[in-house]
CSV table of C-alpha atoms in Angstrom, one decimal:
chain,number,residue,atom,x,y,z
O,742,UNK,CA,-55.8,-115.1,-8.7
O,743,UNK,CA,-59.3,-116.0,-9.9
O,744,UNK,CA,-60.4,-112.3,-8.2
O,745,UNK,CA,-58.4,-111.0,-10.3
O,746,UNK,CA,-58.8,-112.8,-13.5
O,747,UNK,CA,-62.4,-112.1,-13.0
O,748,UNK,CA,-62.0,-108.3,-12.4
O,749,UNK,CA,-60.0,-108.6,-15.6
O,750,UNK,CA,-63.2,-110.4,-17.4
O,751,UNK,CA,-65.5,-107.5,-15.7
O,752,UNK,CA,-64.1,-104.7,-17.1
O,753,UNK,CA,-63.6,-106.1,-21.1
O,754,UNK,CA,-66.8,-107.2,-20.7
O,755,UNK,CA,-67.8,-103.1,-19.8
O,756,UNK,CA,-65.4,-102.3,-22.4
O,757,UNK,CA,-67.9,-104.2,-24.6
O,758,UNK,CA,-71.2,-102.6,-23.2
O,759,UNK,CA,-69.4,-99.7,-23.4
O,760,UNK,CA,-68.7,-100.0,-27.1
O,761,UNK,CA,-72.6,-100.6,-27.8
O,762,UNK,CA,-74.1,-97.2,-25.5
O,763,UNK,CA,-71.4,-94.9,-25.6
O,764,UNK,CA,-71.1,-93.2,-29.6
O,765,UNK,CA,-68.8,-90.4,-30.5
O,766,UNK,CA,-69.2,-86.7,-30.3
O,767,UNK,CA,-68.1,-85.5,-33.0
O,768,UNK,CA,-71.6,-85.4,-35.0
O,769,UNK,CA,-73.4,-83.4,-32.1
O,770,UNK,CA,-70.2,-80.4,-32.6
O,771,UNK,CA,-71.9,-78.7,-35.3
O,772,UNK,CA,-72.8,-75.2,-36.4
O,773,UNK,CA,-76.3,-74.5,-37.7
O,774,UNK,CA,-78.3,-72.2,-39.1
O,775,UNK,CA,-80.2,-70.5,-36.5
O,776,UNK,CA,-83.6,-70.6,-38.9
O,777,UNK,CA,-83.5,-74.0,-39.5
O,778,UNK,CA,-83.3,-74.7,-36.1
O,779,UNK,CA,-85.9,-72.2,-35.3
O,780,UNK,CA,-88.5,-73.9,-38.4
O,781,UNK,CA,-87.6,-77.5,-37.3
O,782,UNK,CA,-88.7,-76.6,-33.4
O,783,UNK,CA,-91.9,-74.4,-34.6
O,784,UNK,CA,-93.1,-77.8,-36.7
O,785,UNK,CA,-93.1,-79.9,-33.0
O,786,UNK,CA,-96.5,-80.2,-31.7
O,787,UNK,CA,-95.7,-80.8,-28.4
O,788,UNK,CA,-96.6,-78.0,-26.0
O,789,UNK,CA,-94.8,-75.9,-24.0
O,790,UNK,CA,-95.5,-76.2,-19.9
O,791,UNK,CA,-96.1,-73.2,-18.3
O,792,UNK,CA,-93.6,-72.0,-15.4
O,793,UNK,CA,-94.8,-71.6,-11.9
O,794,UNK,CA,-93.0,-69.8,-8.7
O,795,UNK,CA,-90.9,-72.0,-6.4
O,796,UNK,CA,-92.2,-73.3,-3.5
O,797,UNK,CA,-89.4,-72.2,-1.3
O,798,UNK,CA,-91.0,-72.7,2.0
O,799,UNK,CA,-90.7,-76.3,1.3
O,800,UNK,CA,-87.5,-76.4,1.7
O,801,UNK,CA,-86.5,-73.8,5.1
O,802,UNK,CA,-82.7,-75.4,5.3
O,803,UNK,CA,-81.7,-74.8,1.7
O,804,UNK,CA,-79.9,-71.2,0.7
O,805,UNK,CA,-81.7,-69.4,-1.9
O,806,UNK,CA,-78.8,-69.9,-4.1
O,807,UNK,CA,-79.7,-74.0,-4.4
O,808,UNK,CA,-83.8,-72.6,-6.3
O,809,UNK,CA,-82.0,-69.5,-8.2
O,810,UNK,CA,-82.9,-69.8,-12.1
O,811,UNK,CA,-84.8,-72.8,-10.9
O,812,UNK,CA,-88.5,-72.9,-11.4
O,813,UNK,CA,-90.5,-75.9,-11.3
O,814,UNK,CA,-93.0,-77.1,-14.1
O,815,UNK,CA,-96.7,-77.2,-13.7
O,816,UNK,CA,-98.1,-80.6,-13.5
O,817,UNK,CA,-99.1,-81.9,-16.6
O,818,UNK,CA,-98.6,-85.3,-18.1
O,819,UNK,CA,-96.8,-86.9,-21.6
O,820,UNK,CA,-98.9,-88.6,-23.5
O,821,UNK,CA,-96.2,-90.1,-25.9
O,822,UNK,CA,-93.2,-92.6,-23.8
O,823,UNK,CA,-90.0,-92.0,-24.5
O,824,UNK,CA,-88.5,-95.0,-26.7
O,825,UNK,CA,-85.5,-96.8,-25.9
O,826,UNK,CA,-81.7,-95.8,-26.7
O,827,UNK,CA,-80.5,-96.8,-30.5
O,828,UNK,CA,-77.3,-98.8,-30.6
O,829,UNK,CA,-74.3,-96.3,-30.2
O,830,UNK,CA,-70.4,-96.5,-30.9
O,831,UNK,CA,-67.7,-96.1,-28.5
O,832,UNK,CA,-66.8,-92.6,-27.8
O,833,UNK,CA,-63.4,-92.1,-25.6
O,834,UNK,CA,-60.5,-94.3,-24.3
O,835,UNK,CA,-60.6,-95.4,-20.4
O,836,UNK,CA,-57.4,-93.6,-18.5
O,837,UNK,CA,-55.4,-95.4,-16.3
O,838,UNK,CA,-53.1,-92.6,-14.9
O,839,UNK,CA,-55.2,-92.8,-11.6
O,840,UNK,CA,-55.3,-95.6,-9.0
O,841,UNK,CA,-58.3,-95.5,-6.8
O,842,UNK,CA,-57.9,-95.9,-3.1
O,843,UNK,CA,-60.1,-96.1,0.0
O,844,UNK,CA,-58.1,-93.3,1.0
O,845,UNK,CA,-60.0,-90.8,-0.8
O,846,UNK,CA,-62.7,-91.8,1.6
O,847,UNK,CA,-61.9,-88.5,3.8
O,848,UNK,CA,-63.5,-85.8,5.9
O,849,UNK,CA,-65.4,-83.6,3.8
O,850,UNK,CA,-69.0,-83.4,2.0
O,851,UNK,CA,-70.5,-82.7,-1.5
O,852,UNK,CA,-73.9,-84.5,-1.6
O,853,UNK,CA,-77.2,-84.6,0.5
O,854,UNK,CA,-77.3,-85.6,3.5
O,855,UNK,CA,-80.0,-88.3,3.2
O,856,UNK,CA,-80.6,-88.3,7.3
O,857,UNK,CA,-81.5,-84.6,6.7
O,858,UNK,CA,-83.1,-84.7,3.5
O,859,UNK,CA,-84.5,-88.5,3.4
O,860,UNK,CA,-87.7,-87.8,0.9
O,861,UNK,CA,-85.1,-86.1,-1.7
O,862,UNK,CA,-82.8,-89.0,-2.5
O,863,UNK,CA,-84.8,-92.0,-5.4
O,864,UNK,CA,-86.6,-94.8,-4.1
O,865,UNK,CA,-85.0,-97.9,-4.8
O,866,UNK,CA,-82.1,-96.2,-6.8
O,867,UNK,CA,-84.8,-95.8,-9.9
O,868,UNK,CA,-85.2,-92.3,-12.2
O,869,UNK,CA,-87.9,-92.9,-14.6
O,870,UNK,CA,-87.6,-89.8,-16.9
O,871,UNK,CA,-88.9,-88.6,-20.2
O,872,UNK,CA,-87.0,-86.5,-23.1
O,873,UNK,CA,-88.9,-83.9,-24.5
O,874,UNK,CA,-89.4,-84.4,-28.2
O,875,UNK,CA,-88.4,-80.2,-29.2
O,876,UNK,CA,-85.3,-82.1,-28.7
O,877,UNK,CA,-83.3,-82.7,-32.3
O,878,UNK,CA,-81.9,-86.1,-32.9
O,879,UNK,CA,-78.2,-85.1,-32.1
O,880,UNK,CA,-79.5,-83.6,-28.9
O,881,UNK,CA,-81.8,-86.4,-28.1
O,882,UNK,CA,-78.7,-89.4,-29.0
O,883,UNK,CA,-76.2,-86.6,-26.1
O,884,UNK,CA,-78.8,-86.8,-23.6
O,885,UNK,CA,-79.4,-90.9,-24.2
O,886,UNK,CA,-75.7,-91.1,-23.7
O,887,UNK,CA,-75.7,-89.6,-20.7
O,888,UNK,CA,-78.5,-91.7,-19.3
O,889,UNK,CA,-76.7,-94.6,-20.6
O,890,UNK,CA,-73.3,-93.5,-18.7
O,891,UNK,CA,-75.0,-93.1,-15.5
O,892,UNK,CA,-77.1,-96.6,-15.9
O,893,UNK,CA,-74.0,-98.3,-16.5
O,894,UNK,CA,-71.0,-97.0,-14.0
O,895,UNK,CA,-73.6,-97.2,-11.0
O,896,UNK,CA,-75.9,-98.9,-10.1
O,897,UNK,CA,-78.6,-96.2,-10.5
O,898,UNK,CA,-81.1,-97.0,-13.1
O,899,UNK,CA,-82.9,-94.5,-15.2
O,900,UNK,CA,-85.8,-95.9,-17.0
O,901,UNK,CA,-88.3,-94.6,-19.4
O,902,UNK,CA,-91.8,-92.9,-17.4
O,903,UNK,CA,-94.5,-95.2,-17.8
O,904,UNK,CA,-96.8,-92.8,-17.5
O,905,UNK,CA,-98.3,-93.7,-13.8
O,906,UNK,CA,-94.7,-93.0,-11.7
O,907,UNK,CA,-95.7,-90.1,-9.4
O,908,UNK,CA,-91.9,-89.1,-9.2
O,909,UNK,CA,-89.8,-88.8,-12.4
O,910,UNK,CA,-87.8,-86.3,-14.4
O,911,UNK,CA,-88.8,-84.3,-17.6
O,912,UNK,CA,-85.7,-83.2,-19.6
O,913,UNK,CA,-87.0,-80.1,-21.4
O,914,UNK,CA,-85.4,-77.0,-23.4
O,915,UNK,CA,-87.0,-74.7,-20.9
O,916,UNK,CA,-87.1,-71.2,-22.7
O,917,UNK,CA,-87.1,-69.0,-19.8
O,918,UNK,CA,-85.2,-69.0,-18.2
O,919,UNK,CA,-83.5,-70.7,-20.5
O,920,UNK,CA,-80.1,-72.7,-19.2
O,921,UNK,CA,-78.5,-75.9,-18.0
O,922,UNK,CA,-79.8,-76.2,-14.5
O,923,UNK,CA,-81.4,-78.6,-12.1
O,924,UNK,CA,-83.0,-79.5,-9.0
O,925,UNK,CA,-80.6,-80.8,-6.4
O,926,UNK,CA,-82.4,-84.0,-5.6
O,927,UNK,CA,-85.6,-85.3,-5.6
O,928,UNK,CA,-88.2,-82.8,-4.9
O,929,UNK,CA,-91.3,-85.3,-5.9
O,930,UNK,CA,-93.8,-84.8,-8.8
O,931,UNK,CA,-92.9,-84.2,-12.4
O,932,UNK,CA,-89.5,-82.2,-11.9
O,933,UNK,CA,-87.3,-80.1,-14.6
O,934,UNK,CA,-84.0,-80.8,-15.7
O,935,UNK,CA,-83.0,-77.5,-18.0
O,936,UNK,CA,-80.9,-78.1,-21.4
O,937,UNK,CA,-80.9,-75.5,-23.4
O,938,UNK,CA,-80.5,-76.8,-27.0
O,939,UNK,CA,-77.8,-75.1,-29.3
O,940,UNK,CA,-78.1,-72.2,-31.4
O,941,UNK,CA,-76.3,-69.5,-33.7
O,942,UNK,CA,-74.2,-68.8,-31.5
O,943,UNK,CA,-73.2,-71.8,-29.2
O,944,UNK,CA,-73.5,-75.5,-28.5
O,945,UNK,CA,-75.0,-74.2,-24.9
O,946,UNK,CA,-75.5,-77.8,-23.2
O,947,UNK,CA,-75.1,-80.0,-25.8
O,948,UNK,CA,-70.9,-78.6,-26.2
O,949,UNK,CA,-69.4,-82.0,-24.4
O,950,UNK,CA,-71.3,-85.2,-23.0
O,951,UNK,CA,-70.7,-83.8,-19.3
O,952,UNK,CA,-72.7,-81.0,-19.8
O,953,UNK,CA,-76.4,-83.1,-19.4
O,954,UNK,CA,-74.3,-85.5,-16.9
O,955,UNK,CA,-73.5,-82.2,-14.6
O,956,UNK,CA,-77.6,-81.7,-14.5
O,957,UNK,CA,-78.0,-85.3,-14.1
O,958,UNK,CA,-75.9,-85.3,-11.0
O,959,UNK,CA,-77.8,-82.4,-9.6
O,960,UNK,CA,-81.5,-84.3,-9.9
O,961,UNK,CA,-79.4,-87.1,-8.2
O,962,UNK,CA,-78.3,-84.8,-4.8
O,963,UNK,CA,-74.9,-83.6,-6.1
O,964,UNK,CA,-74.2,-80.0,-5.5
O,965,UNK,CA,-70.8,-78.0,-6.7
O,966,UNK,CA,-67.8,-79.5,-5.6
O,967,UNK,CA,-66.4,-75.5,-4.8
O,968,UNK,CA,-69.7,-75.5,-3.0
O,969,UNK,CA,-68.2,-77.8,-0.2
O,970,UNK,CA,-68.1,-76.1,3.4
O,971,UNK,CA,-64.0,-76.8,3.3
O,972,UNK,CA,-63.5,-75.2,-0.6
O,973,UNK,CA,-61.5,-72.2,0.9
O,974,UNK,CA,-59.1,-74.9,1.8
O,975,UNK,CA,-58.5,-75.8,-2.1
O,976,UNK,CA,-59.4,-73.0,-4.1
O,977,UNK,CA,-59.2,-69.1,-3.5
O,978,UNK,CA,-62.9,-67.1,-4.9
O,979,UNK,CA,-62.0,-63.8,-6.7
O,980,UNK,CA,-64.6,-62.2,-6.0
O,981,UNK,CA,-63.6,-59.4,-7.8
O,982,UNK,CA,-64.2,-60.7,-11.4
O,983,UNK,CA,-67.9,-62.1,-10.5
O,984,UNK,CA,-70.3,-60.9,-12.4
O,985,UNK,CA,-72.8,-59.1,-9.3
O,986,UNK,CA,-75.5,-60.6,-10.6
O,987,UNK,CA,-74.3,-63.9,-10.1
O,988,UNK,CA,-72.3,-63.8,-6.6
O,989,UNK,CA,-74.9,-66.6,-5.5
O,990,UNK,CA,-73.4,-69.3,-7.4
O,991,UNK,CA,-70.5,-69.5,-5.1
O,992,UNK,CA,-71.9,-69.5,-2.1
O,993,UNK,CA,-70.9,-72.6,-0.1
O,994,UNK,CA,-73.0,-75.5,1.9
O,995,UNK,CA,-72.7,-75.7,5.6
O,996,UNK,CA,-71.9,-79.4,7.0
O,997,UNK,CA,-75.2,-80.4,8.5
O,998,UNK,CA,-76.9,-80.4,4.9
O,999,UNK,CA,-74.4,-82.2,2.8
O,1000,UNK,CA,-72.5,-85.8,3.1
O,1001,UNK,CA,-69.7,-87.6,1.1
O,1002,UNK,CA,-66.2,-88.7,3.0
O,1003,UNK,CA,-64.1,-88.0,-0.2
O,1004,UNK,CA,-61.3,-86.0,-0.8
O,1005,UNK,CA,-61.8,-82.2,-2.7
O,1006,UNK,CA,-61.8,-83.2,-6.4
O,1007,UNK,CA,-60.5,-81.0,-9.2
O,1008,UNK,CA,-61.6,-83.4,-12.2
O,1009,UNK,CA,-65.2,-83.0,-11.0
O,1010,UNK,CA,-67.5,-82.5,-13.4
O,1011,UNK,CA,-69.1,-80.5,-11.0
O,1012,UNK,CA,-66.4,-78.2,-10.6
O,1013,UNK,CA,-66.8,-75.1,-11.9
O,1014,UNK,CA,-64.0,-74.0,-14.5
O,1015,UNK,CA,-61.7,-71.2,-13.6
O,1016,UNK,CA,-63.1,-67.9,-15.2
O,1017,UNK,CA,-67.0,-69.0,-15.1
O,1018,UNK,CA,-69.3,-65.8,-14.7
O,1019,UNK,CA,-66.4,-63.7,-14.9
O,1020,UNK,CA,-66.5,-60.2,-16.3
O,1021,UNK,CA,-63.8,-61.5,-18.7
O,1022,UNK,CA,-62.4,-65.1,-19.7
O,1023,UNK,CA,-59.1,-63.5,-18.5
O,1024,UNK,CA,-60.3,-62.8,-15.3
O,1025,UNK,CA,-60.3,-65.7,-13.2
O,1026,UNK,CA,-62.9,-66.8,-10.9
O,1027,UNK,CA,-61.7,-69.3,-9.1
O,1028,UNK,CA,-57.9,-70.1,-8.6
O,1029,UNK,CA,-56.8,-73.8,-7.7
O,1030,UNK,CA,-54.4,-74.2,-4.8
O,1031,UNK,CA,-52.7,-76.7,-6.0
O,1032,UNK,CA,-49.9,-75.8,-8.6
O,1033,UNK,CA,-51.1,-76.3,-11.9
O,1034,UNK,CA,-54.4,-78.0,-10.9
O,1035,UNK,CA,-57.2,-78.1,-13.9
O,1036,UNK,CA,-61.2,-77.4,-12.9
O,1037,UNK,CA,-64.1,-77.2,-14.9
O,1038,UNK,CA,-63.7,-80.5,-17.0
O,1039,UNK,CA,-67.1,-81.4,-18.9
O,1040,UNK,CA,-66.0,-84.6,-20.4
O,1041,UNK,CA,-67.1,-87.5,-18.2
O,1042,UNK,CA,-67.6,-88.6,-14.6
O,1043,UNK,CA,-64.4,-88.3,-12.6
O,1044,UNK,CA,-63.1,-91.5,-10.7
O,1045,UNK,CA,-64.0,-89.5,-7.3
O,1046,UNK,CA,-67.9,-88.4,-8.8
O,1047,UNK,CA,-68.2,-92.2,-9.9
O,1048,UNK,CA,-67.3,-93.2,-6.2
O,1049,UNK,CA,-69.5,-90.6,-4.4
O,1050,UNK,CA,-72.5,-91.0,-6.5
O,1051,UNK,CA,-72.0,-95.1,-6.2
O,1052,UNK,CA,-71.4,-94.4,-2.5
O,1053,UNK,CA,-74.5,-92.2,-2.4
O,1054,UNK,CA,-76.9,-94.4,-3.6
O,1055,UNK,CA,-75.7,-98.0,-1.3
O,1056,UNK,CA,-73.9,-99.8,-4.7
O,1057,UNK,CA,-70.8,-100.0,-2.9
O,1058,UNK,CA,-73.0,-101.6,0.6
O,1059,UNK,CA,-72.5,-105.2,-1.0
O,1060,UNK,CA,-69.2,-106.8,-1.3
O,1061,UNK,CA,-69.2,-108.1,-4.7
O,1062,UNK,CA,-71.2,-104.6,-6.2
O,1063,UNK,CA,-68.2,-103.1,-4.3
O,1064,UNK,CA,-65.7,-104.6,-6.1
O,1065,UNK,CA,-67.7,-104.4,-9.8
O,1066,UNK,CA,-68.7,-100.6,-9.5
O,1067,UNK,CA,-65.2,-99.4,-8.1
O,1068,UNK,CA,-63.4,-101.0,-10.8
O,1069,UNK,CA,-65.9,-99.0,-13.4
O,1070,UNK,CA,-64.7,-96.1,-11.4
O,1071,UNK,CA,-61.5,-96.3,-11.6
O,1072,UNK,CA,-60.9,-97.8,-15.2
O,1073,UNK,CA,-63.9,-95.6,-16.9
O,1074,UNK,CA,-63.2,-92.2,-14.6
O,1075,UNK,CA,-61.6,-89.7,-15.7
């Protein structure tokens, strides 16, 4: 009985917290003119880095497909810290349709394997990272929310660069190739996290709060969940309707690269949605196995990517973070 009251206590208390990070969306969904966006970036003085080649010989046991459209940044340094997160307002509701269960806790993989890939996971569960200031404040206020989603469901912390951490990420509108992408993992060094701010024509990364949480992920050691070795057991790829050029982003991971004991997840936000980089959005790309099954969600952490990345990073090793972080997952998860 007092377990329970206290879970109770828990979660209005992160119903609270969650009240002060977590602000709504609907003031980043806007459409502007492309040459006020264009004046308000050219009157930034901070300057571009310059791209360099990947280092792919690094990393021998990684497919190609992991580095494409991802180049790393030359090593130069900030000079301005980024400041804390303002005060936000809540933004969604918590669902409760789903219960969690240790059954999830299955046979298959979606994240490094940190026995394989031990210098790519973050020391002590720490990101420090900086926001680039080309950033507009809508933009900036998304990617803070993000941070402050992640900082809060797990025990991960991402804190401001303090300008000496050898190892941090640089959240940057990369211009080419411009993008949402990401590293899968630590790679050490100042490393790249791509969102390409809106324009004209499109919100591009900035459409939905998932969107910098998907990249997030990614610099954490998440890959695709339809990039697991057993997707062909839960999806079918149509091949067909791919876009040549971009065949490589369904290529799966083999087993000896990737961990995770959790069952295939369609609510990921890693999932890729059913017609992406198809010649046509009525041409699917990939096609759910289960009847009526709905992929490609860029809302919020699922209860299953709250449990892996918790899992992934030891917050669930200690009983009572065990009991504190799952119930985030499960109440908070979508």
């Amino acid at each position: 009985m007092c377990r329970t009251v206290g879970v109770v206590m828990m979660l209005a208390c992160a119903g609270c917290a969650l009240a002060r990070v977590l602000p709504s969306t609907s003031s980043v969904h806007t459409t502007r003119d492309a040459r006020i966006l264009k004046a308000a970036r050219a009157a930034q003085t901070e300057p571009i880095l310059q791209l360099r080649e990947v280092d792919r010989d690094k990393f021998p046991d990684i497919p190609d497909y992991v580095f494409q459209n991802t180049p790393s940044l030359s090593q130069k340094y900030l000079t301005t810290l980024v400041p804390p997160p303002p005060s936000f307002h809540q933004w969604f509701r918590p669902s409760f349709n789903t219960v969690l269960h240790r059954q999830f806790m299955l046979s298959t993989r979606v994240g490094l394997n940190w026995k394989v890939f031990p210098n790519r996971r973050w020391t002590n569960a720490t990101v420090p990272f900086v926001i680039s200031r080309h950033y507009l404040p809508a933009e900036r206020e998304m990617i803070e929310r993000a941070i402050a989603t992640l900082n809060f469901m797990t025990c991960i912390k991402f804190i401001p660069w303090d300008g000496e951490a050898e190892d941090y990420l640089i959240i940057w509108p990369v211009e080419e190739p411009a993008g949402c992408w990401s590293y899968v993992g630590k790679r050490g060094g100042q490393q790249v996290v791509s969102l390409q701010p809106p324009d004209s024509r499109s919100n591009r990364c900035f459409i939905s709060l998932g969107k910098p949480i998907h990249e997030l992920l990614h610099a954490l050691g998440i890959f695709h969940e339809q990039a697991r070795a057993d997707r062909d057991n839960h999806v079918t790829i149509i091949t067909r309707n791919i876009i040549p050029d971009y065949y490589h982003n369904f290529g799966k991971q083999g087993e000896e690269n990737t961990t995770f004991p959790f069952d295939y997840d369609y609510d990921s936000v890693m999932h890729y949605g059913k017609n992406f980089f198809s010649y046509s959005k009525n041409l699917p790309t990939i096609v759910p196995k289960v009847e009526n099954a709905t992929i490609g969600q860029r809302i919020m952490l699922s209860k299953l990517d709250c449990i892996k990345l918790n899992d992934l990073y030891g917050c669930l090793d200690d009983a009572d973070d065990r009991e504190k972080y799952t119930s985030f997952c499960k109440y908070l998860g979508l």
